[in-house]
Every structure is written in structure tokens, then in C-alpha cells.
mmCIF file of C-alpha atoms (C1' of nucleotides) in Angstrom:
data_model
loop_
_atom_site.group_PDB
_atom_site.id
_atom_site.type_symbol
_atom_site.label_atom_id
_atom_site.label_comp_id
_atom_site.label_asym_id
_atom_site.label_seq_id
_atom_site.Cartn_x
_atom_site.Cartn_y
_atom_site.Cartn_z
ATOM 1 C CA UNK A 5 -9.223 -0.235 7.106
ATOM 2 C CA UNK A 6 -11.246 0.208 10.334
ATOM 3 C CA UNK A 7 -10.473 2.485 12.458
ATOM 4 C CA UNK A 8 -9.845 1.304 15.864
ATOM 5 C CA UNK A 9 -12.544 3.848 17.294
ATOM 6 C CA UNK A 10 -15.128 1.684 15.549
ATOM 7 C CA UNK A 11 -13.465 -1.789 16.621
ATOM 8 C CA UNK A 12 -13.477 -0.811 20.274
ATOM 9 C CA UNK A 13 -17.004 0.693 19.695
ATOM 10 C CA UNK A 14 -18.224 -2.864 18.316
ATOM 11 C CA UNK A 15 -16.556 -4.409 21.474
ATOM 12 C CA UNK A 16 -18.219 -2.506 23.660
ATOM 13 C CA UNK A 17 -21.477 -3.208 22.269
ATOM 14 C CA UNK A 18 -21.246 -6.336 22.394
ATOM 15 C CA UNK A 19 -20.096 -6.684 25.506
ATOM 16 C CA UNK A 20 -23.687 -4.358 26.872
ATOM 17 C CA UNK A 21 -25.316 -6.727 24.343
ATOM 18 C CA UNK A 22 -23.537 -10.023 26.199
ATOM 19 C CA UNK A 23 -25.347 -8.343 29.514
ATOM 20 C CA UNK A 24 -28.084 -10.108 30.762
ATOM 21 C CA UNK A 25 -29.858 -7.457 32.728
ATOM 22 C CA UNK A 26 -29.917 -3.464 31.479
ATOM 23 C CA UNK A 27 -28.196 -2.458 34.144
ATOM 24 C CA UNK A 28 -25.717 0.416 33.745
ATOM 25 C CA UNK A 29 -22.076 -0.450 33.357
ATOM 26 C CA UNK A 30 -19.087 1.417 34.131
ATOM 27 C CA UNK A 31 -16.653 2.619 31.616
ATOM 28 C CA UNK A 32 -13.921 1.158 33.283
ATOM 29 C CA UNK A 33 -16.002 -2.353 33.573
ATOM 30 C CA UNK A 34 -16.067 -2.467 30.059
ATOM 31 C CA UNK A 35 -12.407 -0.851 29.210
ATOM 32 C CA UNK A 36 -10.809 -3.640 31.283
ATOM 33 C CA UNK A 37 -12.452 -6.492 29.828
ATOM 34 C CA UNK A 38 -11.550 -5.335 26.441
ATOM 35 C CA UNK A 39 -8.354 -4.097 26.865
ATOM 36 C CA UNK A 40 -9.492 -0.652 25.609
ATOM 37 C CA UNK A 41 -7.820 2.297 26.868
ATOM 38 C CA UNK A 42 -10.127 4.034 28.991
ATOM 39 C CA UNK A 43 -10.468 7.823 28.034
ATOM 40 C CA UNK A 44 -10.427 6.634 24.626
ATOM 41 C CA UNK A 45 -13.326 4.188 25.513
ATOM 42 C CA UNK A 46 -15.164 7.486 26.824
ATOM 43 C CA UNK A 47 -15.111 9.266 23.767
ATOM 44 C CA UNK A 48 -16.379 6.261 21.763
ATOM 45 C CA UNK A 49 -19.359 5.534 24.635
ATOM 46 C CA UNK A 50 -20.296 9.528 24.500
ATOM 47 C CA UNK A 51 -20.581 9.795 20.236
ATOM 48 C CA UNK A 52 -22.687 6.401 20.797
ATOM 49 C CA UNK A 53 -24.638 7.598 22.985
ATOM 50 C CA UNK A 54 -25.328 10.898 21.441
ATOM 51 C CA UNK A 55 -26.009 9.277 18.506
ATOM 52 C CA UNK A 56 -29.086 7.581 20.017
ATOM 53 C CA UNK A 57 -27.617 3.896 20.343
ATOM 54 C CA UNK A 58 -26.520 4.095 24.079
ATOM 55 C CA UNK A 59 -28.223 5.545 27.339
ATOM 56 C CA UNK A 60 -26.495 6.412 30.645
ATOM 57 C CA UNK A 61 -26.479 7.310 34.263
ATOM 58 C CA UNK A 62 -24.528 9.077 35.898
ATOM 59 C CA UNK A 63 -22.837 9.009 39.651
ATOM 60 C CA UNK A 64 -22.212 6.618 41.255
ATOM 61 C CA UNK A 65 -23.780 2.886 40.054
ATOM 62 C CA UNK A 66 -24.093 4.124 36.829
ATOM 63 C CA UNK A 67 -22.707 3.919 33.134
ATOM 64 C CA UNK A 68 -23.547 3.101 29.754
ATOM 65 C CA UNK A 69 -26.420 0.988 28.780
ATOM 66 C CA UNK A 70 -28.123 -0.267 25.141
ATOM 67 C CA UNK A 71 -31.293 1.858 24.821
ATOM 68 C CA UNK A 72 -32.747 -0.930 22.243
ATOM 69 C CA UNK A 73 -32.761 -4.486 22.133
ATOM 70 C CA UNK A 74 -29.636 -6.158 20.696
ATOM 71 C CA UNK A 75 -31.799 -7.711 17.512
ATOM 72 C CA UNK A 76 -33.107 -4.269 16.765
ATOM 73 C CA UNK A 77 -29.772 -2.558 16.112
ATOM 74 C CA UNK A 78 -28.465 -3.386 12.885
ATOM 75 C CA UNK A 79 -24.888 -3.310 11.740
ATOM 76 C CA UNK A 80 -25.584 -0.233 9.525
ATOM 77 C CA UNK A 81 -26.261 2.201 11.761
ATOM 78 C CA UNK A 82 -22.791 1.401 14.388
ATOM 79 C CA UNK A 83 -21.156 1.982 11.307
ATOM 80 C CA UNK A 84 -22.232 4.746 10.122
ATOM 81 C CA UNK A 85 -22.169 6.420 13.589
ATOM 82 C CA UNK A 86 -18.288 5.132 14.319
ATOM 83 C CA UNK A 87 -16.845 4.437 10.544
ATOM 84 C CA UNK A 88 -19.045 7.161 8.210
ATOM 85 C CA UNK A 89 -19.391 5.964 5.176
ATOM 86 C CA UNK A 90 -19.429 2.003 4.541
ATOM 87 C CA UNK A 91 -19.337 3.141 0.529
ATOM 88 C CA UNK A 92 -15.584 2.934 -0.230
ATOM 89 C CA UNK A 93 -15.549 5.902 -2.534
ATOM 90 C CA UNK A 94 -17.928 9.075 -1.641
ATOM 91 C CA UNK A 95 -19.669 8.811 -4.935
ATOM 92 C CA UNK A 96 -21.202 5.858 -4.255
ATOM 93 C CA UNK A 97 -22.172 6.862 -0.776
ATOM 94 C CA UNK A 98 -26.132 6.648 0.120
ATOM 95 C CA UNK A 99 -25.828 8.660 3.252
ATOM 96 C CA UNK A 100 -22.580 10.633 2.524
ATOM 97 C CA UNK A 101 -23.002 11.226 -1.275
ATOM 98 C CA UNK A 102 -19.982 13.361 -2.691
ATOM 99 C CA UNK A 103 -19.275 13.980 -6.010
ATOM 100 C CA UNK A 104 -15.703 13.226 -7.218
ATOM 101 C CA UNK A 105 -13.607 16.297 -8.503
ATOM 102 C CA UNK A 106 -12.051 14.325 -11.321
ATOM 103 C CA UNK A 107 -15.199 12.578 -13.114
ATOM 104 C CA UNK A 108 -17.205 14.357 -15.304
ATOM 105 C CA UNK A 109 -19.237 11.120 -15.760
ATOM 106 C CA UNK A 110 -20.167 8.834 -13.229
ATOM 107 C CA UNK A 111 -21.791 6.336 -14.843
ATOM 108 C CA UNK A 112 -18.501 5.985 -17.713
ATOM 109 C CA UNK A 113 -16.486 5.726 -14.372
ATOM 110 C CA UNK A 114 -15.083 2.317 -14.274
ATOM 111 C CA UNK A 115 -14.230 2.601 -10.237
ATOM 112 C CA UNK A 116 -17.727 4.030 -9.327
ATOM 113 C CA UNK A 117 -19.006 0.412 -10.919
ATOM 114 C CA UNK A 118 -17.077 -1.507 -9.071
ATOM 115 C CA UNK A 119 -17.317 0.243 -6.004
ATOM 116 C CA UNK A 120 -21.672 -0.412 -6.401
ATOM 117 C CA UNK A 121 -20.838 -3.738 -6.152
ATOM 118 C CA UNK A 122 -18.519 -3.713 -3.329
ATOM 119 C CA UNK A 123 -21.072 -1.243 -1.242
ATOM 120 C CA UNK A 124 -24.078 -3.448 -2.100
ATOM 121 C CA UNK A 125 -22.892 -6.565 -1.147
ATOM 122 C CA UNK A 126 -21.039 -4.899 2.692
ATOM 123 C CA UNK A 127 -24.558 -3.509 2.941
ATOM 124 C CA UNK A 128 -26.197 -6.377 2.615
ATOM 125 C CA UNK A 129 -24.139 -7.854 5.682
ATOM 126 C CA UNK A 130 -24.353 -5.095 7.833
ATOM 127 C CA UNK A 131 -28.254 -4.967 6.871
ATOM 128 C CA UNK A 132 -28.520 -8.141 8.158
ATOM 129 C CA UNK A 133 -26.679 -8.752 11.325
ATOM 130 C CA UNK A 134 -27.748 -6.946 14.304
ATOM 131 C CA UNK A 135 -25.999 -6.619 17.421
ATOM 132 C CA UNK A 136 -27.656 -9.423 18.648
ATOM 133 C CA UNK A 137 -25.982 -11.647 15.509
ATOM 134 C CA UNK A 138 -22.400 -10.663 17.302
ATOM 135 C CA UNK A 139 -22.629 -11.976 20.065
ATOM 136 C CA UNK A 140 -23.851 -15.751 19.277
ATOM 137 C CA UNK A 141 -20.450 -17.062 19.299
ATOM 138 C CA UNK B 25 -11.651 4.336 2.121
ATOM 139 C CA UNK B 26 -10.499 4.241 -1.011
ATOM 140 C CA UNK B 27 -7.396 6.074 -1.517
ATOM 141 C CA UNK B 28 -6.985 8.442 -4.332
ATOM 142 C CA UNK B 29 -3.839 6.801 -5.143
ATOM 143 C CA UNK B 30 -5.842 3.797 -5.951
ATOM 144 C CA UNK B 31 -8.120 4.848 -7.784
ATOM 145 C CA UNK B 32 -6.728 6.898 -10.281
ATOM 146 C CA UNK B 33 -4.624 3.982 -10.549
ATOM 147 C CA UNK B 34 -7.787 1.746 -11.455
ATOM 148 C CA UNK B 35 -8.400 4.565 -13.734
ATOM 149 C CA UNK B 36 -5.145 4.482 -15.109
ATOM 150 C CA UNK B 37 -5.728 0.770 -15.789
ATOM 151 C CA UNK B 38 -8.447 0.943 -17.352
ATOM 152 C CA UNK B 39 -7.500 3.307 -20.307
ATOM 153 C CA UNK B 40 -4.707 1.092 -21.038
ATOM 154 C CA UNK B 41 -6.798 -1.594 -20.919
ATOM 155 C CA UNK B 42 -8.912 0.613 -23.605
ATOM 156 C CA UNK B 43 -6.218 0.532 -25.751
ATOM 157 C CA UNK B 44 -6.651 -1.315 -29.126
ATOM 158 C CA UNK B 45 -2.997 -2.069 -29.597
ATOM 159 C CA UNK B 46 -0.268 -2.639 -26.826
ATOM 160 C CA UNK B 47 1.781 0.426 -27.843
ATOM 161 C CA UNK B 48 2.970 2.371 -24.962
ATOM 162 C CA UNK B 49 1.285 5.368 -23.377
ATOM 163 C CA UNK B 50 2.980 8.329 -22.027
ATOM 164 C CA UNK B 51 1.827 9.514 -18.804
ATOM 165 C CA UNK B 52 0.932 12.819 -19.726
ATOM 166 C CA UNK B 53 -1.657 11.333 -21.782
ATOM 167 C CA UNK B 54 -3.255 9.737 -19.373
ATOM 168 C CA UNK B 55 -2.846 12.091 -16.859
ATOM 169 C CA UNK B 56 -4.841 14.807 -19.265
ATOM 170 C CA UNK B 57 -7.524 12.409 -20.277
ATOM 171 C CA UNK B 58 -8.321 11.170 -16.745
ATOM 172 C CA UNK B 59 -7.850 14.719 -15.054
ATOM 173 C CA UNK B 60 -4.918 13.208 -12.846
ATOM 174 C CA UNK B 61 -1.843 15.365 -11.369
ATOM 175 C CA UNK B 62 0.969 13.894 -13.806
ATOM 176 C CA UNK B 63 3.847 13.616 -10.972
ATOM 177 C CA UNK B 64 1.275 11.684 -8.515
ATOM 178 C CA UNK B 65 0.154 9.664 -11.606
ATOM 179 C CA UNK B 66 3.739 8.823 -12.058
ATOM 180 C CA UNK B 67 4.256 7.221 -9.003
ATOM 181 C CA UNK B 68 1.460 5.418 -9.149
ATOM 182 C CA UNK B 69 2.445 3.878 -12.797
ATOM 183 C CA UNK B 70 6.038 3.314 -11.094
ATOM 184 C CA UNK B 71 4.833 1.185 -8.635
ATOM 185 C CA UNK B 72 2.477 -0.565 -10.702
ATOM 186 C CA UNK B 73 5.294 -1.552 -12.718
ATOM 187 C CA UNK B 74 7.404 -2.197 -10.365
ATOM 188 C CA UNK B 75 4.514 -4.868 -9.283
ATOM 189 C CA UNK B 76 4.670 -6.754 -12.755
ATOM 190 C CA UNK B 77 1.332 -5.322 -14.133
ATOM 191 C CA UNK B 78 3.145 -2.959 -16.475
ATOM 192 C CA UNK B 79 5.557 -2.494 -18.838
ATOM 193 C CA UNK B 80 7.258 0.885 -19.644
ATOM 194 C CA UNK B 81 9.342 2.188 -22.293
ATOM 195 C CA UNK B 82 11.672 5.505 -22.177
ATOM 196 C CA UNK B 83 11.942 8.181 -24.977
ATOM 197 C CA UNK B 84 10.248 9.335 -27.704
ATOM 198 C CA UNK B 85 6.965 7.359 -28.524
ATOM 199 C CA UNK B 86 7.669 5.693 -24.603
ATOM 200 C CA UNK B 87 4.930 5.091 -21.984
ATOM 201 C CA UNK B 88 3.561 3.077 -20.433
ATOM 202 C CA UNK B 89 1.997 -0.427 -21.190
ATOM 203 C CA UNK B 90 -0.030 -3.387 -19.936
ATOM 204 C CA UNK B 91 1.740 -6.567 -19.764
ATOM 205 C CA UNK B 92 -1.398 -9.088 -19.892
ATOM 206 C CA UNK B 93 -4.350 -9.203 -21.392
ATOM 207 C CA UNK B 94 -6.894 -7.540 -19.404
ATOM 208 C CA UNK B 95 -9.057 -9.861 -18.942
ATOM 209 C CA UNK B 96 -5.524 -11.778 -17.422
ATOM 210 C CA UNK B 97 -5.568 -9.193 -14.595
ATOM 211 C CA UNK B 98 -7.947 -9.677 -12.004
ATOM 212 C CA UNK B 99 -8.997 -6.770 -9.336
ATOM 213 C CA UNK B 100 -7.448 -8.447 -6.593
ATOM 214 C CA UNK B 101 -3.996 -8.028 -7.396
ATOM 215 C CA UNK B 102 -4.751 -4.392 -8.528
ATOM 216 C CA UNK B 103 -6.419 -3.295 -5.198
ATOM 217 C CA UNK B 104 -3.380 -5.390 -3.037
ATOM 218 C CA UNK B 105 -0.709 -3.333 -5.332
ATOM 219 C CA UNK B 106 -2.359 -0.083 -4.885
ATOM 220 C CA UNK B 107 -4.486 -0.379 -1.688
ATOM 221 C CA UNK B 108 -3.217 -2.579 0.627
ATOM 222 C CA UNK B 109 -5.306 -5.302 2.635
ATOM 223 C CA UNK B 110 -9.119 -6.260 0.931
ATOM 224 C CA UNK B 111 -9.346 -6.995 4.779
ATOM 225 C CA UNK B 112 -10.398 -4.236 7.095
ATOM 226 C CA UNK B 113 -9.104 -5.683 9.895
ATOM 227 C CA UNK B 114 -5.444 -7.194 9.518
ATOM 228 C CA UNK B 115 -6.332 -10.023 12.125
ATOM 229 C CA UNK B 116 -8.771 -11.300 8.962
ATOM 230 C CA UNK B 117 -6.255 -10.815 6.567
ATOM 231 C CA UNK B 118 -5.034 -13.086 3.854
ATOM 232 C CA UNK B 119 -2.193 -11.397 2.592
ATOM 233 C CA UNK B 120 -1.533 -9.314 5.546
ATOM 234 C CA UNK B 121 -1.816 -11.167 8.587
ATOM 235 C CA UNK B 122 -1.502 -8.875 12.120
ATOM 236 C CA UNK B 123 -2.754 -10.249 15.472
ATOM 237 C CA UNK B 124 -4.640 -7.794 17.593
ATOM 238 C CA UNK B 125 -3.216 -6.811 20.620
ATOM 239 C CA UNK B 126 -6.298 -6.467 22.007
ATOM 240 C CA UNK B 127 -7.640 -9.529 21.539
ATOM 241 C CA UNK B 128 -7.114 -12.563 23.344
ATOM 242 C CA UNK B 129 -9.156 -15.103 21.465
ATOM 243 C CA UNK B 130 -9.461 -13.699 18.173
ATOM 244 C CA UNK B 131 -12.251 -16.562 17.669
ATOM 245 C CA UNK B 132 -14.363 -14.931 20.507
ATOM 246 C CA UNK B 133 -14.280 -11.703 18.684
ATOM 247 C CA UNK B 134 -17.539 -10.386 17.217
ATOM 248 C CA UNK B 135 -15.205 -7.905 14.907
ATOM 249 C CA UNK B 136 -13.460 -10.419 13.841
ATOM 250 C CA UNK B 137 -15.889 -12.786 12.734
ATOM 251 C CA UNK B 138 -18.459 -10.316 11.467
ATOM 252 C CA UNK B 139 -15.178 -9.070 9.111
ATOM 253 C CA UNK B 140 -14.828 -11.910 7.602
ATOM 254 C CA UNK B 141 -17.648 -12.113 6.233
ATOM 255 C CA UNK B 142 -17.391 -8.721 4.626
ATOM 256 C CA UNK B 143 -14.016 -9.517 3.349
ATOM 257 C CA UNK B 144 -15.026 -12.997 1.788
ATOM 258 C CA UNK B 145 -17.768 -11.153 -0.007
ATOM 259 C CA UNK B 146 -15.620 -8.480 -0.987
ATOM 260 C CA UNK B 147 -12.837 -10.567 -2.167
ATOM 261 C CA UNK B 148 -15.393 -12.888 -4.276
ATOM 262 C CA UNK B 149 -16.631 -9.600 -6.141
ATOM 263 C CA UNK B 150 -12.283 -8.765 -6.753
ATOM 264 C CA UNK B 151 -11.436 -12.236 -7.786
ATOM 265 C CA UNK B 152 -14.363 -12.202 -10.383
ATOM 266 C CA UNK B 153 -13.850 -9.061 -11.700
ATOM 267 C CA UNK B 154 -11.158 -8.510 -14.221
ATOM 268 C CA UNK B 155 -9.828 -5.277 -15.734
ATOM 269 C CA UNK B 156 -11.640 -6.354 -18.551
ATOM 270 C CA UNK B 157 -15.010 -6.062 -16.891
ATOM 271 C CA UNK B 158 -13.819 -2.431 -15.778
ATOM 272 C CA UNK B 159 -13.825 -1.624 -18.992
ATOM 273 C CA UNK B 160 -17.225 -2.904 -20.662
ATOM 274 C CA UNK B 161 -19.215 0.301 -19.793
ATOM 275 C "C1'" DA C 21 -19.527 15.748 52.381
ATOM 276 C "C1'" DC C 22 -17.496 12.493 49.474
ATOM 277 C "C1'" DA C 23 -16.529 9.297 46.116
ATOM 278 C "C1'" DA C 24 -17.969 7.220 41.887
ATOM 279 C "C1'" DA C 25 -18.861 7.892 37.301
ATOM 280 C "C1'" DC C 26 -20.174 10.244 33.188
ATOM 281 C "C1'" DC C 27 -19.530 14.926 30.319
ATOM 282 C "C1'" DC C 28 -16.908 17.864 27.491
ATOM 283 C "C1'" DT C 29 -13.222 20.331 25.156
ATOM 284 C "C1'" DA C 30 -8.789 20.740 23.769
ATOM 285 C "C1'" DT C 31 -4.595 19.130 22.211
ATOM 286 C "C1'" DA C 32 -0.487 16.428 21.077
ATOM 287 C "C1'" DG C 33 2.102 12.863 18.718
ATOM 288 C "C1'" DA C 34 2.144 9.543 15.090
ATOM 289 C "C1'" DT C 35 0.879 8.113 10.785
ATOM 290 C "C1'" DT C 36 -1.004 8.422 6.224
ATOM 291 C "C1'" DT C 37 -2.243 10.874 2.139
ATOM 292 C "C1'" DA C 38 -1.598 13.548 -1.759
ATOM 293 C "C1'" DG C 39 1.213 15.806 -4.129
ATOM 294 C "C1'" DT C 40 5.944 18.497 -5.578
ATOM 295 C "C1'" DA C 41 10.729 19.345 -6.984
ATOM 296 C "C1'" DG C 42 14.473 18.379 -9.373
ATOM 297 C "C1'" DA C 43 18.059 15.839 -11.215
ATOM 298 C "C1'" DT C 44 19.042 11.495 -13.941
ATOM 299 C "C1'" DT C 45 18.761 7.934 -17.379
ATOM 300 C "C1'" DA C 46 17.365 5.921 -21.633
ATOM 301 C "C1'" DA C 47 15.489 5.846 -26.281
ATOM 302 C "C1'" DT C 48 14.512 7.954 -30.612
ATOM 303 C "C1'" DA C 49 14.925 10.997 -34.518
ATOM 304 C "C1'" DA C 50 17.286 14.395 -37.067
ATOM 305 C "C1'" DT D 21 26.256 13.151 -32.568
ATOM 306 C "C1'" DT D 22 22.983 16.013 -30.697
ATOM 307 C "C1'" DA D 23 18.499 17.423 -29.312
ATOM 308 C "C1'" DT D 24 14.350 15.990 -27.656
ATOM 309 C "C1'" DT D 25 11.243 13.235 -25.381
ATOM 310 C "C1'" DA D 26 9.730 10.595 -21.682
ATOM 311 C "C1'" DA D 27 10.344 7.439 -17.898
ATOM 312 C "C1'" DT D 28 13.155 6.860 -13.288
ATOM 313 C "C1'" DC D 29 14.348 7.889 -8.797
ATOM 314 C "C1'" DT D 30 15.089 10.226 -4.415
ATOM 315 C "C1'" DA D 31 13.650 13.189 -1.323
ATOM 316 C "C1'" DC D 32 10.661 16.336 0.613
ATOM 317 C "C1'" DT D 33 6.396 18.645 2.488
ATOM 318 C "C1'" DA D 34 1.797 20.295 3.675
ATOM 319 C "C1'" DA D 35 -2.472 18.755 5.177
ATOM 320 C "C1'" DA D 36 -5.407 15.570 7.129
ATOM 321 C "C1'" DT D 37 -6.640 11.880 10.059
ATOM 322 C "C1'" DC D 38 -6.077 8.741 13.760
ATOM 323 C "C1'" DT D 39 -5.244 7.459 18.387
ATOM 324 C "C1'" DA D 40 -5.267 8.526 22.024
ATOM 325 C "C1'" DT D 41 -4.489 11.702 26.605
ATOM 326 C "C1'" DA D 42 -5.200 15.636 29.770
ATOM 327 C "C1'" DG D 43 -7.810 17.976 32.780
ATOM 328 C "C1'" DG D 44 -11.100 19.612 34.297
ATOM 329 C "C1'" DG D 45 -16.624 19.873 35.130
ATOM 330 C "C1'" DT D 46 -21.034 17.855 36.481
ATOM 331 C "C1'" DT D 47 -24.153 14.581 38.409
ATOM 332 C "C1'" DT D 48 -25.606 10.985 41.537
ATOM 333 C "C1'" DG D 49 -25.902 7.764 45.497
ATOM 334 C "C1'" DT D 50 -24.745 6.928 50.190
#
DNA sequence: ACAAACCCTATAGATTTAGTAGATTAATAA
DNA sequence: TTATTAATCTACTAAATCTATAGGGTTTGT
């Protein structure tokens, strides 16, 4: 299941994406359009914007603000930053690679199979939609 | 995520699927074999019988058994017994319908729609993948 | 100075997960 | 019939995670 942190993350996005000039906007801008609750929203904007997706000002007239262009921020990368893992099971994981405790074998393992199938085919989606693909509605 | 609960019982599954006859297995066995805590492997056999995909006999020479072939048993109805929602959001959910209450227009959302997509490709991969295929390693 | 707005850490309540304990019931074999 | 084996069932708990919220601190524009 998503979490919501990553839901309201995607809104957000979108919503900076939906923006037609780069202009900073407000936390609160984007928390009442979305229905987000706002301190919440503030923790989601700050790990975004550490994490190299998001720029913004401070004081007064400023906010949060896409530091690329919509089309050049794939699906991957928001989900790694908000979700972790899009890999359903660790050992299948390309950026969060764990083994499991109870499989001596990986390969003889019938879930870690399945669960290359399941992660290539997510991948694939989130490869190819950018934040730019969200927003054409 | 996939929850540990679900996949030792896909695990589970599959070494009764392994079996060349129908007789019963106790849980014991399988919990040795697949390196699974026997009291959390039994509630995970209860509730897969208690979901029609097992049968289960008491005393000596008892276990537990599969009650269709396994090719008869696709991964669909395992991972909605043991897992929940293929969806990750429930407002794209087949089997487990929840509005948002966030979302006015769940039409306008970019979540939404980009989640359906994951969960049609995800639930093509389930519906065409039986137990059997689990097992052919 | 002052207000707007982000920055940062901590924490609390709710929920889920993963597993445990222990008594009971049913089937089989001797 | 009795002992043994193995599933059944209820209830409980410890740990982790999620979903926020609190409460300041800092920066900026006017």
C-alpha cells in the first residue's frame, strides 16, 4: 500500500508541475488545494527538497518550487525518495538490496521469481512517466 | 511491501504444490523445510484454509493439503487471501474499493490514474501466474 | 520592526506486523 | 480404551511503522 506521505508528495508535485511560471509557492497554497494537512505537507516538501527534487525560498513570497523540468523527473526517483523501495520484497530490490533471513537460495525461491516480474514491469511504468505525464489529464 | 505473512505463505504453497501425492502435510514439516516459525506458519495455513485453498486433516499422519490442482490456483486469489489489495491505493481497487477523502475528483487525480496502471500490470502478471508456475524452478 | 514562510527536531497516538502461549479438539494406532 | 499426534482457536504482546502534530528557530521582504 502507499503510504499517504508519498500520495500527498505526488500531489504536491503535480500541483508545482500544473504551475505555469517557477515561481515559489507557499506551503499552505498547496496544502489547501489538496486537502493535505499542513505540517504534514512540510515534512514531505523538506525530504523532497533535500533530496534534490524541490528548491525553496524563504520569507516572505517564498516556498517550494521544482528545480527541474516536469518531463525530466521520472516516476522512479519520487518513489524512491517518498516510498523506498518500489521492489515488493528487499531481495529483489536494485537500490535497497537485502538479503532474506529465511532463503538459503534465491534463485530456488519461488516468491523472489515472482516478485522480478512484479518489480520489472512497476519499473517500467515509473521509468516511463515523468512528472510531466501526471499532469496531462 | 510484502508482508512476511505472505510470503511464507506463498512459500508454504508452493511445497504443497511440490507434493507428488495429495497426502496431507503437517506443519512442522513445512515449517522446518522452509525455515518458518511453526505457530506464525500456523496461522497462516489457518487462514488459508479457512479461504478454501486448503484442506486439513487432524491426528496422526494429519496436515495440511491443497484442495486444487495447482495449476487451478492462480496468484491472485493467493496474494488477496494473504495480502490484501493488488491495488496500492484503495480508491483503484477492485476488490477493495475506499474513496479518498482527499480527493474530490478522483478522475483529476494524477495518483490515481498513474496507479492504475501499475495495478493493471500487476494484476495481469497475478492472473497469469498459477501456483504451478511458482513451482517450475 | 514585523509578518510571512520555510527549517528542524521531537514526540505522541494509532495501526500493523510478527510472533507467542496455552488450552482444546479430533484422528489414529496400539 | 488410552496414548499420541497434530490441527484449532482465542487471546495476547512487543516492536515497528505510519500519520500526523507541536513548538520552536531562522530567513526574507517590506
Amino acid at each position: 500500500m502507499l503510504s499517504k506521505k508519498t500520495k500527498y508528495g505526488i500531489k504536491a508535485l503535480t500541483y508545482l508541475a500544473k504551475q505555469e511560471n517557477k515561481n515559489p509557492v507557499a506551503i499552505a497554497t498547496i496544502s489547501k488545494s489538496e486537502n493535505i494537512s499542513l505540517k504534514f505537507l512540510e515534512t514531505i516538501l523538506l525530504t523532497l527538497r533535500k533530496n534534490g527534487i524541490l528548491g525553496s525560498k524563504k520569507g516572505k513570497g517564498g516556498g517550494y518550487y521544482l528545480l527541474k523540468s516536469p518531463s525530466d523527473i521520472p516516476m522512479t526517483t519520487v518513489m524512491r525518495i517518498l516510498e523506498g523501495p518500489i521492489s515488493m520484497v528487499p531481495c529483489v530490490s536494485l537500490n535497497f538490496y537485502e538479503k532474506c533471513d529465511d532463503c538459503p537460495d534465491e534463485n530456488a525461491c519461488s516468491v523472489h521469481r515472482l516478485m522480478i516480474k512484479v518489480r520489472d514491469n512497476t519499473l517500467d511504468i515509473f521509468r516511463n512517466t515523468s512528472l510531466a505525464d501526471l499532469c496531462k489529464c
